[in-house]
Backbone as JSON, one array per atom type, in Angstrom:
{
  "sequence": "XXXXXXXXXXXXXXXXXXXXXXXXXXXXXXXXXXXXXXXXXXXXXXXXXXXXXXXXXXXXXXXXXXXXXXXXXXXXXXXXXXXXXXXXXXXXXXXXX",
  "N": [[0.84, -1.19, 0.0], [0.62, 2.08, -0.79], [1.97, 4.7, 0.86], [1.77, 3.77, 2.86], [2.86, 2.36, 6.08], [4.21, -0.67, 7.22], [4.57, -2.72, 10.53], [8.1, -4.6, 10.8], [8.33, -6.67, 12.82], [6.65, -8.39, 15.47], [3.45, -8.11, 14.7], [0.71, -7.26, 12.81], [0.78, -4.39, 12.88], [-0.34, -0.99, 11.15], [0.95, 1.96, 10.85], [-0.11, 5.25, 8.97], [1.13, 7.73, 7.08], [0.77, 10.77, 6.86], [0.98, 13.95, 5.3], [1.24, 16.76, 7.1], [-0.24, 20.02, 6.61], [1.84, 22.99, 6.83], [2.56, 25.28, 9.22], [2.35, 28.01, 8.9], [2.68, 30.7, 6.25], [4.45, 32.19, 4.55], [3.71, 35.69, 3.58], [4.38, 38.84, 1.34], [3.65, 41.75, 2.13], [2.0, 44.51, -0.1], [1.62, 46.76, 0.26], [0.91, 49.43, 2.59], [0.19, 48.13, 5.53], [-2.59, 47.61, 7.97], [-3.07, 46.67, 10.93], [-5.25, 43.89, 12.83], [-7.31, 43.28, 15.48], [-10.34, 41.64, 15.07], [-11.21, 39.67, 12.44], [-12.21, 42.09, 10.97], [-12.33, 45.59, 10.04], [-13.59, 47.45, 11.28], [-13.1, 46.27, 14.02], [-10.3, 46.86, 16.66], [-7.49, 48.42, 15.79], [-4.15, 47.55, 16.08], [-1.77, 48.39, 14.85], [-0.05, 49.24, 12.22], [1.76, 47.72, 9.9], [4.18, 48.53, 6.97], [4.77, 48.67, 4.04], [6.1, 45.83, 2.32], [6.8, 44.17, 4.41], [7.08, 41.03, 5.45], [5.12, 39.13, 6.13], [4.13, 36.22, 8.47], [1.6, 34.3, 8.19], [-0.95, 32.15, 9.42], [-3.36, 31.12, 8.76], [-6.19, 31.25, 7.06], [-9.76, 33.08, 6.65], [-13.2, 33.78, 5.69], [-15.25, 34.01, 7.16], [-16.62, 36.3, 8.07], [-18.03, 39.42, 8.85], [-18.2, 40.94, 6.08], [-17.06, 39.18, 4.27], [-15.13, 39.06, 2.88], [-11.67, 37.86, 2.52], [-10.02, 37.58, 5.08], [-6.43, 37.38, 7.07], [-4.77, 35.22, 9.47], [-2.35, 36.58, 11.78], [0.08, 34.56, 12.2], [1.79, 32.98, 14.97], [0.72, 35.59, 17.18], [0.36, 37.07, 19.73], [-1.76, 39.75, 21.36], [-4.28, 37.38, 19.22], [-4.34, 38.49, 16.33], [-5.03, 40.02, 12.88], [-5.1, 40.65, 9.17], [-6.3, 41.76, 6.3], [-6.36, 40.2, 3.39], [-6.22, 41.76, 0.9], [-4.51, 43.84, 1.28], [-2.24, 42.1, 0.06], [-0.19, 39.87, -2.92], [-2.87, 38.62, -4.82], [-3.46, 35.23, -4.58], [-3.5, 32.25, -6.05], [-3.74, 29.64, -4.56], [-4.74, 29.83, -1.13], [-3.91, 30.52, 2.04], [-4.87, 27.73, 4.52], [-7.85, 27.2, 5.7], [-9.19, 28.75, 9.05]],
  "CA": [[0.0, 0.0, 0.0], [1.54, 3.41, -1.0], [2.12, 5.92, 1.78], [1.67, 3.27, 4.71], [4.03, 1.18, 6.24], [3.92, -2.04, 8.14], [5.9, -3.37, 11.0], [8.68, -5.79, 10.3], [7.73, -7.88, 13.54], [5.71, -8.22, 16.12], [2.39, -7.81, 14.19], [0.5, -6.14, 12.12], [0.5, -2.8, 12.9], [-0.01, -0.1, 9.91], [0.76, 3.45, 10.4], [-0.76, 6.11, 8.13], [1.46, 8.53, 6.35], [0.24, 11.95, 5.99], [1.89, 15.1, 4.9], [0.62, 18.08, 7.73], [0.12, 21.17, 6.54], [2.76, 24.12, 7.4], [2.24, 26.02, 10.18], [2.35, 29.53, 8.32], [3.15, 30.94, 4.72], [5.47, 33.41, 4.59], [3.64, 36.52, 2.69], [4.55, 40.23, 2.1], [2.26, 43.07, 1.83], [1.88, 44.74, -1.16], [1.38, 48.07, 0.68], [0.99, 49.63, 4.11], [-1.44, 46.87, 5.9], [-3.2, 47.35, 9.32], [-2.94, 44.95, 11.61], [-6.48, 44.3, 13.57], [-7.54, 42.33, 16.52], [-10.79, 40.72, 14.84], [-11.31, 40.32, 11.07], [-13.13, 43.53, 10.46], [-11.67, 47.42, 9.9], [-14.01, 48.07, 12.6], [-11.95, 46.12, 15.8], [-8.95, 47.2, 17.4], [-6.33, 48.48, 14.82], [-2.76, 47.4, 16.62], [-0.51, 48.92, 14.51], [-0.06, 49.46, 10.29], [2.9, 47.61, 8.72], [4.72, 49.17, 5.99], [4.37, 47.73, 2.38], [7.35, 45.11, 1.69], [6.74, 43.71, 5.41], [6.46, 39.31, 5.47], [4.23, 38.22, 7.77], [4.02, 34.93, 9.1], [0.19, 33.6, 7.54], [-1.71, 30.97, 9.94], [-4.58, 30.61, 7.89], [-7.6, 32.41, 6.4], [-11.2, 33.24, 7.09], [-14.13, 34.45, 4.93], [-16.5, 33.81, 7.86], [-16.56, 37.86, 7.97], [-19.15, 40.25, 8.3], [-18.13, 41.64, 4.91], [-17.52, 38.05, 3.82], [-13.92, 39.28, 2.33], [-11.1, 37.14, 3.16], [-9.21, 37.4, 5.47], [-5.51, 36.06, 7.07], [-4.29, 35.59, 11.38], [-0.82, 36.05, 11.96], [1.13, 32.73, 13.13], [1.94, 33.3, 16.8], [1.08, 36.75, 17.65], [-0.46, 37.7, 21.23], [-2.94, 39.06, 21.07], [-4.5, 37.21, 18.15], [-3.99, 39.69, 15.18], [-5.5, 39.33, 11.87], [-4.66, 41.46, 8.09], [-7.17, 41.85, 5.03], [-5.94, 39.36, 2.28], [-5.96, 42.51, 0.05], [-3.02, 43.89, 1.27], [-0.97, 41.06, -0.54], [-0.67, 39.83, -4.23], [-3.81, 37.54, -5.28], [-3.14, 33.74, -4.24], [-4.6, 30.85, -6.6], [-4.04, 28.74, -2.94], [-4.95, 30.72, 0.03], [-3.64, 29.4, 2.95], [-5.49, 26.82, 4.68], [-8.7, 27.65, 6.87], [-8.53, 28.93, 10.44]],
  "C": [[0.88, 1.24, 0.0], [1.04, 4.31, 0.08], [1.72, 5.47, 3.1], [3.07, 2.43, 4.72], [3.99, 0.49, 7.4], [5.39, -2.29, 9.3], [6.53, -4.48, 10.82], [8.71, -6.96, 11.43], [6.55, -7.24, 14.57], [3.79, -7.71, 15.9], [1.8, -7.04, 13.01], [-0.11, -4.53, 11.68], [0.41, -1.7, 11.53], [-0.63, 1.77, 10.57], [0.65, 4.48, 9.2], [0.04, 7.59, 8.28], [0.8, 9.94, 6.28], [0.97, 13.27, 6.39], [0.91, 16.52, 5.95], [1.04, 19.33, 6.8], [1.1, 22.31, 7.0], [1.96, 24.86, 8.42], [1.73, 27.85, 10.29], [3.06, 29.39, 6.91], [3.82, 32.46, 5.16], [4.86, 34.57, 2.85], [4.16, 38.03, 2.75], [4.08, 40.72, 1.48], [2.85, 44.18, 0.59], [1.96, 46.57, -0.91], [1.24, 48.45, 2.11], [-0.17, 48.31, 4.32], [-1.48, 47.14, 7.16], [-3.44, 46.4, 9.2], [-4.33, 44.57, 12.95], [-6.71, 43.05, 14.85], [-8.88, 41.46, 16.24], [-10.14, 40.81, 13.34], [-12.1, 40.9, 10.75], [-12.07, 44.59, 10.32], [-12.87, 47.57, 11.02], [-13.6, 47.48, 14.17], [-10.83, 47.46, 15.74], [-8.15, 47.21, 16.42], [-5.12, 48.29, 16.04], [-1.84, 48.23, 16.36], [-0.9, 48.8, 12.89], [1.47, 48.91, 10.58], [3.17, 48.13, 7.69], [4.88, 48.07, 5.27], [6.18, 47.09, 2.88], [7.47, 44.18, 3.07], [6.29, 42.51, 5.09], [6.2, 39.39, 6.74], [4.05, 37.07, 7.49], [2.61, 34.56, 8.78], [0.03, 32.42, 8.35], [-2.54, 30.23, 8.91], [-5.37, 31.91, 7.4], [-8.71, 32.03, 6.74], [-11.95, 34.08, 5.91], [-15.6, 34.42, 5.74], [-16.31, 35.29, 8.15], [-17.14, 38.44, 8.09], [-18.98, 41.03, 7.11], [-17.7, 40.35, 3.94], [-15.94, 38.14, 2.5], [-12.69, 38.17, 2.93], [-9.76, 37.7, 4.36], [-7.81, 36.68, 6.74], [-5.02, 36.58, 8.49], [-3.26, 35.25, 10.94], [-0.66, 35.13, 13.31], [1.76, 33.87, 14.36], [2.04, 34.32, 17.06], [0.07, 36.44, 18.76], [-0.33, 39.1, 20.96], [-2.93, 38.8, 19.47], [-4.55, 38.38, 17.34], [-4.41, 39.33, 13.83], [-4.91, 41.01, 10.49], [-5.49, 41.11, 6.76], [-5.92, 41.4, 3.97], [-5.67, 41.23, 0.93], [-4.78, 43.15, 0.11], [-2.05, 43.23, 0.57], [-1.11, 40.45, -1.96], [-2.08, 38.22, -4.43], [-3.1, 35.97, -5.03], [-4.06, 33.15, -5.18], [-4.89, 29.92, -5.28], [-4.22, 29.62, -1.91], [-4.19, 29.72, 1.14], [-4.6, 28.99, 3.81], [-6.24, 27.7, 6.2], [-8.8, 27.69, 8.38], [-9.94, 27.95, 10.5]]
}
């Protein structure tokens, strides 16, 4: 069987192979980007990054009240989130919070 593998004694155990996702994508902003505490422009602005800034990408959301996407940065306290528009168009987004 491709992408398992058996033990060579003691029985027959079969562990299951699978490739985890990354932990973050390494993107950078296209332009200044506020940095917000939900995903809305109406939370808590933190701070604005300056265009050419990589951030660390967890995942993405489109559960939104504006239904736009957008992406939480990988390990910030507090949670922190950045409107996907800031950054160039993705065919893959990164993977759902």
């Amino acid at each position: 069987m491709t992408g398992l593998t058996g033990r060579q004694s003691g029985g027959p155990s079969i562990v299951s192979r699978t490739s985890a996702a990354p932990a973050y994508v390494n993107l950078t902003t296209l332009e200044s980007a506020p940095i917000y505490a939900q995903p809305t422009s109406s939370s808590t602005r933190y701070r604005v990054e300056p265009r050419g800034t990589t951030l660390r990408i967890a995942c993405s959301t489109t559960d939104t009240p504006s239904g736009e996407r957008w992406f939480r940065i990988y390990d910030s306290l507090p949670v922190s989130w950045v409107w996907s528009g800031h950054f160039q168009s993705l065919v893959n987004p990164p993977k759902a919070c």
